Amino acid sequence: MSYEKVKQAKEAIIGTKQAVKAMKKGLVKEVYIALDVEERIIELARQTAEENNVSINYVESKVDLGKACGLRLAASVVAITV
């Protein structure tokens, strides 16, 4: 559950809706999902990742995931592009 890969990513897509769109287009190699988010918010991202054979990584904190992306806000889902 390392945030390092997110920090080092050249390009990351932040947010559930944007990540789902990118996964459907085949632009994502792995997705990071925060475990401290309501299930209804992340379910679509998890389902889309499974359908598109995208690697799913779970992290503990949406706040820390947001920080790893350089945000002051929390991030529920972050996708790392191909």
CSV table of N, CA, C and O in Angstrom, one decimal:
chain,number,residue,atom,x,y,z
A,1,MET,N,0.8,-1.2,0.0
A,1,MET,CA,0.0,0.0,0.0
A,1,MET,C,0.9,1.2,0.0
A,1,MET,O,0.8,2.1,0.8
A,2,SER,N,1.7,1.3,-1.0
A,2,SER,CA,2.7,2.4,-1.0
A,2,SER,C,2.1,3.6,-1.8
A,2,SER,O,1.5,3.4,-2.9
A,3,TYR,N,2.3,4.8,-1.3
A,3,TYR,CA,1.9,6.0,-2.1
A,3,TYR,C,3.1,6.4,-3.0
A,3,TYR,O,2.9,7.3,-3.8
A,4,GLU,N,4.2,5.8,-2.9
A,4,GLU,CA,5.4,6.2,-3.7
A,4,GLU,C,5.2,6.1,-5.2
A,4,GLU,O,5.6,6.9,-5.9
A,5,LYS,N,4.5,5.0,-5.6
A,5,LYS,CA,4.2,4.9,-7.1
A,5,LYS,C,3.4,6.0,-7.6
A,5,LYS,O,3.6,6.5,-8.7
A,6,VAL,N,2.4,6.5,-6.8
A,6,VAL,CA,1.6,7.6,-7.1
A,6,VAL,C,2.4,8.9,-7.2
A,6,VAL,O,2.3,9.7,-8.2
A,7,LYS,N,3.3,9.1,-6.2
A,7,LYS,CA,4.1,10.3,-6.2
A,7,LYS,C,5.1,10.3,-7.4
A,7,LYS,O,5.3,11.3,-8.0
A,8,GLN,N,5.5,9.1,-7.9
A,8,GLN,CA,6.5,9.1,-8.9
A,8,GLN,C,5.9,9.0,-10.3
A,8,GLN,O,6.6,9.0,-11.3
A,9,ALA,N,4.6,8.8,-10.4
A,9,ALA,CA,3.9,8.7,-11.7
A,9,ALA,C,4.1,9.9,-12.5
A,9,ALA,O,3.9,11.0,-12.0
A,10,LYS,N,4.3,9.7,-13.8
A,10,LYS,CA,4.5,10.8,-14.7
A,10,LYS,C,3.1,11.5,-15.0
A,10,LYS,O,3.0,12.7,-15.1
A,11,GLU,N,2.1,10.7,-15.1
A,11,GLU,CA,0.8,11.2,-15.3
A,11,GLU,C,-0.2,10.4,-14.5
A,11,GLU,O,-0.3,9.2,-14.6
A,12,ALA,N,-1.0,11.1,-13.7
A,12,ALA,CA,-2.1,10.5,-12.9
A,12,ALA,C,-3.4,11.1,-13.2
A,12,ALA,O,-3.5,12.3,-13.4
A,13,ILE,N,-4.4,10.3,-13.2
A,13,ILE,CA,-5.8,10.8,-13.4
A,13,ILE,C,-6.5,10.7,-12.0
A,13,ILE,O,-6.6,9.7,-11.4
A,14,ILE,N,-6.9,11.9,-11.5
A,14,ILE,CA,-7.5,11.9,-10.2
A,14,ILE,C,-9.0,12.0,-10.2
A,14,ILE,O,-9.5,12.9,-11.0
A,15,GLY,N,-9.7,11.2,-9.4
A,15,GLY,CA,-11.1,11.3,-9.4
A,15,GLY,C,-11.8,10.0,-10.0
A,15,GLY,O,-11.3,9.5,-11.0
A,16,THR,N,-12.9,9.6,-9.4
A,16,THR,CA,-13.6,8.4,-9.8
A,16,THR,C,-14.1,8.5,-11.3
A,16,THR,O,-13.8,7.7,-12.1
A,17,LYS,N,-14.8,9.6,-11.6
A,17,LYS,CA,-15.3,9.7,-12.9
A,17,LYS,C,-14.3,9.8,-14.0
A,17,LYS,O,-14.4,9.1,-15.0
A,18,GLN,N,-13.2,10.5,-13.8
A,18,GLN,CA,-12.2,10.6,-14.8
A,18,GLN,C,-11.4,9.3,-14.9
A,18,GLN,O,-11.0,8.9,-16.0
A,19,ALA,N,-11.2,8.7,-13.8
A,19,ALA,CA,-10.5,7.4,-13.8
A,19,ALA,C,-11.3,6.3,-14.6
A,19,ALA,O,-10.7,5.6,-15.4
A,20,VAL,N,-12.6,6.3,-14.4
A,20,VAL,CA,-13.5,5.3,-15.1
A,20,VAL,C,-13.4,5.6,-16.6
A,20,VAL,O,-13.3,4.7,-17.4
A,21,LYS,N,-13.5,6.8,-17.0
A,21,LYS,CA,-13.5,7.2,-18.4
A,21,LYS,C,-12.2,6.7,-19.0
A,21,LYS,O,-12.1,6.1,-20.1
A,22,ALA,N,-11.1,7.0,-18.3
A,22,ALA,CA,-9.7,6.6,-18.9
A,22,ALA,C,-9.6,5.1,-18.9
A,22,ALA,O,-9.0,4.6,-19.9
A,23,MET,N,-10.1,4.4,-18.0
A,23,MET,CA,-10.0,2.9,-18.0
A,23,MET,C,-10.8,2.3,-19.2
A,23,MET,O,-10.4,1.4,-19.8
A,24,LYS,N,-12.0,2.9,-19.4
A,24,LYS,CA,-12.8,2.4,-20.5
A,24,LYS,C,-12.1,2.7,-21.9
A,24,LYS,O,-12.3,1.9,-22.8
A,25,LYS,N,-11.2,3.7,-21.9
A,25,LYS,CA,-10.5,4.0,-23.2
A,25,LYS,C,-9.2,3.2,-23.3
A,25,LYS,O,-8.5,3.3,-24.2
A,26,GLY,N,-8.9,2.5,-22.2
A,26,GLY,CA,-7.6,1.7,-22.2
A,26,GLY,C,-6.4,2.4,-21.9
A,26,GLY,O,-5.3,2.0,-22.3
A,27,LEU,N,-6.5,3.5,-21.2
A,27,LEU,CA,-5.4,4.4,-21.0
A,27,LEU,C,-4.7,4.2,-19.6
A,27,LEU,O,-3.7,4.8,-19.3
A,28,VAL,N,-5.3,3.3,-18.8
A,28,VAL,CA,-4.8,3.1,-17.4
A,28,VAL,C,-4.1,1.7,-17.2
A,28,VAL,O,-4.7,0.7,-17.7
A,29,LYS,N,-3.0,1.7,-16.5
A,29,LYS,CA,-2.3,0.4,-16.2
A,29,LYS,C,-2.6,0.0,-14.8
A,29,LYS,O,-2.6,-1.2,-14.5
A,30,GLU,N,-2.8,0.9,-13.9
A,30,GLU,CA,-3.2,0.6,-12.5
A,30,GLU,C,-4.0,1.7,-11.9
A,30,GLU,O,-3.8,2.8,-12.3
A,31,VAL,N,-4.8,1.3,-10.9
A,31,VAL,CA,-5.6,2.3,-10.2
A,31,VAL,C,-5.4,2.1,-8.7
A,31,VAL,O,-5.2,1.0,-8.2
A,32,TYR,N,-5.4,3.2,-8.0
A,32,TYR,CA,-5.3,3.2,-6.5
A,32,TYR,C,-6.7,3.7,-6.0
A,32,TYR,O,-7.2,4.7,-6.4
A,33,ILE,N,-7.2,2.9,-5.0
A,33,ILE,CA,-8.5,3.2,-4.4
A,33,ILE,C,-8.3,3.3,-2.9
A,33,ILE,O,-7.7,2.4,-2.3
A,34,ALA,N,-8.8,4.4,-2.3
A,34,ALA,CA,-8.7,4.6,-0.9
A,34,ALA,C,-9.8,3.7,-0.2
A,34,ALA,O,-10.9,3.7,-0.6
A,35,LEU,N,-9.4,3.1,0.9
A,35,LEU,CA,-10.3,2.2,1.6
A,35,LEU,C,-11.3,3.0,2.6
A,35,LEU,O,-12.3,2.4,3.0
A,36,ASP,N,-10.9,4.2,2.8
A,36,ASP,CA,-11.8,5.0,3.8
A,36,ASP,C,-12.8,5.9,3.1
A,36,ASP,O,-13.2,7.0,3.5
A,37,VAL,N,-13.3,5.4,2.0
A,37,VAL,CA,-14.3,6.1,1.1
A,37,VAL,C,-15.6,5.2,1.1
A,37,VAL,O,-15.5,4.0,1.1
A,38,GLU,N,-16.7,5.8,1.0
A,38,GLU,CA,-18.0,5.1,0.9
A,38,GLU,C,-18.0,4.2,-0.3
A,38,GLU,O,-17.5,4.5,-1.3
A,39,GLU,N,-18.5,3.0,-0.1
A,39,GLU,CA,-18.5,1.9,-1.1
A,39,GLU,C,-19.1,2.4,-2.4
A,39,GLU,O,-18.7,2.1,-3.5
A,40,ARG,N,-20.2,3.1,-2.3
A,40,ARG,CA,-21.0,3.6,-3.5
A,40,ARG,C,-20.1,4.5,-4.3
A,40,ARG,O,-20.4,4.6,-5.5
A,41,ILE,N,-19.2,5.2,-3.8
A,41,ILE,CA,-18.3,6.1,-4.5
A,41,ILE,C,-17.3,5.3,-5.3
A,41,ILE,O,-17.0,5.7,-6.5
A,42,ILE,N,-16.7,4.3,-4.8
A,42,ILE,CA,-15.6,3.6,-5.4
A,42,ILE,C,-16.0,2.3,-6.2
A,42,ILE,O,-15.2,1.8,-6.9
A,43,GLU,N,-17.3,1.9,-6.0
A,43,GLU,CA,-17.7,0.6,-6.6
A,43,GLU,C,-17.6,0.6,-8.2
A,43,GLU,O,-17.1,-0.3,-8.7
A,44,LEU,N,-17.9,1.7,-8.8
A,44,LEU,CA,-17.8,1.8,-10.3
A,44,LEU,C,-16.4,1.7,-10.7
A,44,LEU,O,-16.1,1.0,-11.7
A,45,ALA,N,-15.5,2.4,-10.0
A,45,ALA,CA,-14.1,2.3,-10.3
A,45,ALA,C,-13.5,0.9,-10.2
A,45,ALA,O,-12.8,0.4,-11.1
A,46,ARG,N,-13.9,0.2,-9.1
A,46,ARG,CA,-13.5,-1.2,-8.9
A,46,ARG,C,-14.0,-2.1,-10.0
A,46,ARG,O,-13.3,-2.9,-10.6
A,47,GLN,N,-15.3,-1.9,-10.3
A,47,GLN,CA,-15.9,-2.8,-11.3
A,47,GLN,C,-15.3,-2.5,-12.7
A,47,GLN,O,-15.0,-3.5,-13.4
A,48,THR,N,-15.1,-1.3,-13.1
A,48,THR,CA,-14.5,-0.9,-14.4
A,48,THR,C,-13.1,-1.5,-14.5
A,48,THR,O,-12.7,-2.0,-15.5
A,49,ALA,N,-12.3,-1.4,-13.4
A,49,ALA,CA,-10.9,-1.9,-13.4
A,49,ALA,C,-10.9,-3.4,-13.6
A,49,ALA,O,-10.1,-3.9,-14.4
A,50,GLU,N,-11.8,-4.1,-12.9
A,50,GLU,CA,-11.9,-5.6,-13.1
A,50,GLU,C,-12.3,-5.9,-14.5
A,50,GLU,O,-11.7,-6.9,-15.1
A,51,GLU,N,-13.2,-5.2,-15.1
A,51,GLU,CA,-13.7,-5.5,-16.5
A,51,GLU,C,-12.6,-5.2,-17.5
A,51,GLU,O,-12.6,-5.9,-18.6
A,52,ASN,N,-11.7,-4.3,-17.2
A,52,ASN,CA,-10.7,-3.9,-18.2
A,52,ASN,C,-9.3,-4.4,-17.8
A,52,ASN,O,-8.3,-3.9,-18.4
A,53,ASN,N,-9.2,-5.3,-16.9
A,53,ASN,CA,-8.0,-5.9,-16.5
A,53,ASN,C,-6.9,-4.9,-16.0
A,53,ASN,O,-5.8,-5.0,-16.4
A,54,VAL,N,-7.4,-4.0,-15.3
A,54,VAL,CA,-6.5,-2.9,-14.7
A,54,VAL,C,-6.2,-3.4,-13.3
A,54,VAL,O,-7.0,-3.8,-12.5
A,55,SER,N,-4.9,-3.3,-12.9
A,55,SER,CA,-4.4,-3.7,-11.6
A,55,SER,C,-5.0,-2.7,-10.6
A,55,SER,O,-4.9,-1.5,-10.7
A,56,ILE,N,-5.6,-3.3,-9.5
A,56,ILE,CA,-6.2,-2.5,-8.4
A,56,ILE,C,-5.3,-2.5,-7.2
A,56,ILE,O,-4.9,-3.6,-6.8
A,57,ASN,N,-4.9,-1.4,-6.7
A,57,ASN,CA,-4.2,-1.3,-5.5
A,57,ASN,C,-5.0,-0.5,-4.4
A,57,ASN,O,-5.6,0.5,-4.8
A,58,TYR,N,-5.0,-1.0,-3.2
A,58,TYR,CA,-5.8,-0.3,-2.2
A,58,TYR,C,-4.9,0.4,-1.2
A,58,TYR,O,-3.8,-0.1,-0.9
A,59,VAL,N,-5.2,1.6,-0.8
A,59,VAL,CA,-4.5,2.4,0.1
A,59,VAL,C,-5.4,2.7,1.3
A,59,VAL,O,-6.6,2.8,1.1
A,60,GLU,N,-4.8,3.0,2.4
A,60,GLU,CA,-5.6,3.3,3.6
A,60,GLU,C,-6.4,4.6,3.6
A,60,GLU,O,-7.5,4.7,4.1
A,61,SER,N,-5.8,5.7,3.1
A,61,SER,CA,-6.3,7.0,3.4
A,61,SER,C,-6.5,7.8,2.1
A,61,SER,O,-5.6,8.0,1.3
A,62,LYS,N,-7.7,8.4,2.0
A,62,LYS,CA,-7.9,9.3,0.8
A,62,LYS,C,-7.2,10.6,1.0
A,62,LYS,O,-6.8,11.2,0.0
A,63,VAL,N,-6.9,11.0,2.2
A,63,VAL,CA,-6.2,12.2,2.4
A,63,VAL,C,-4.7,12.0,2.0
A,63,VAL,O,-4.1,12.9,1.3
A,64,ASP,N,-4.1,10.9,2.4
A,64,ASP,CA,-2.7,10.6,2.0
A,64,ASP,C,-2.6,10.4,0.5
A,64,ASP,O,-1.6,10.7,-0.1
A,65,LEU,N,-3.6,9.8,-0.1
A,65,LEU,CA,-3.6,9.6,-1.6
A,65,LEU,C,-3.7,10.9,-2.3
A,65,LEU,O,-2.9,11.1,-3.3
A,66,GLY,N,-4.5,11.8,-1.8
A,66,GLY,CA,-4.5,13.2,-2.4
A,66,GLY,C,-3.1,13.9,-2.2
A,66,GLY,O,-2.6,14.5,-3.2
A,67,LYS,N,-2.5,13.7,-1.0
A,67,LYS,CA,-1.2,14.3,-0.8
A,67,LYS,C,-0.2,13.8,-1.8
A,67,LYS,O,0.7,14.5,-2.2
A,68,ALA,N,-0.2,12.5,-2.0
A,68,ALA,CA,0.7,11.8,-2.9
A,68,ALA,C,0.6,12.4,-4.3
A,68,ALA,O,1.6,12.4,-5.1
A,69,CYS,N,-0.6,12.9,-4.7
A,69,CYS,CA,-0.8,13.5,-6.0
A,69,CYS,C,-0.5,15.0,-6.0
A,69,CYS,O,-0.6,15.7,-7.0
A,70,GLY,N,-0.1,15.5,-4.8
A,70,GLY,CA,0.2,16.9,-4.7
A,70,GLY,C,-1.0,17.8,-4.5
A,70,GLY,O,-0.9,19.0,-4.7
A,71,LEU,N,-2.0,17.2,-4.0
A,71,LEU,CA,-3.3,18.0,-3.7
A,71,LEU,C,-3.4,18.3,-2.2
A,71,LEU,O,-2.8,17.6,-1.4
A,72,ARG,N,-4.1,19.3,-1.9
A,72,ARG,CA,-4.5,19.6,-0.5
A,72,ARG,C,-5.8,18.9,-0.1
A,72,ARG,O,-6.1,18.8,1.0
A,73,LEU,N,-6.4,18.4,-1.1
A,73,LEU,CA,-7.7,17.7,-0.9
A,73,LEU,C,-7.5,16.2,-0.9
A,73,LEU,O,-6.5,15.7,-1.4
A,74,ALA,N,-8.5,15.5,-0.5
A,74,ALA,CA,-8.5,14.0,-0.6
A,74,ALA,C,-8.8,13.5,-2.0
A,74,ALA,O,-9.4,14.2,-2.8
A,75,ALA,N,-8.3,12.3,-2.3
A,75,ALA,CA,-8.6,11.7,-3.6
A,75,ALA,C,-9.0,10.3,-3.3
A,75,ALA,O,-8.3,9.5,-2.7
A,76,SER,N,-10.2,9.9,-3.8
A,76,SER,CA,-10.8,8.6,-3.6
A,76,SER,C,-10.1,7.6,-4.5
A,76,SER,O,-9.9,6.4,-4.1
A,77,VAL,N,-9.9,8.0,-5.8
A,77,VAL,CA,-9.4,7.1,-6.8
A,77,VAL,C,-8.4,7.9,-7.6
A,77,VAL,O,-8.6,9.0,-8.0
A,78,VAL,N,-7.3,7.2,-7.9
A,78,VAL,CA,-6.2,7.7,-8.7
A,78,VAL,C,-5.8,6.7,-9.7
A,78,VAL,O,-5.5,5.5,-9.3
A,79,ALA,N,-5.8,7.0,-11.0
A,79,ALA,CA,-5.4,6.1,-12.0
A,79,ALA,C,-4.0,6.5,-12.6
A,79,ALA,O,-3.8,7.7,-12.9
A,80,ILE,N,-3.2,5.5,-12.8
A,80,ILE,CA,-1.8,5.8,-13.4
A,80,ILE,C,-1.9,5.3,-14.8
A,80,ILE,O,-2.3,4.2,-15.1
A,81,THR,N,-1.6,6.2,-15.7
A,81,THR,CA,-1.7,6.0,-17.2
A,81,THR,C,-0.6,5.1,-17.7
A,81,THR,O,0.5,5.0,-17.1
A,82,VAL,N,-0.9,4.5,-18.9
A,82,VAL,CA,0.1,3.6,-19.5
A,82,VAL,C,1.3,4.4,-19.9
A,82,VAL,O,1.3,5.5,-20.3
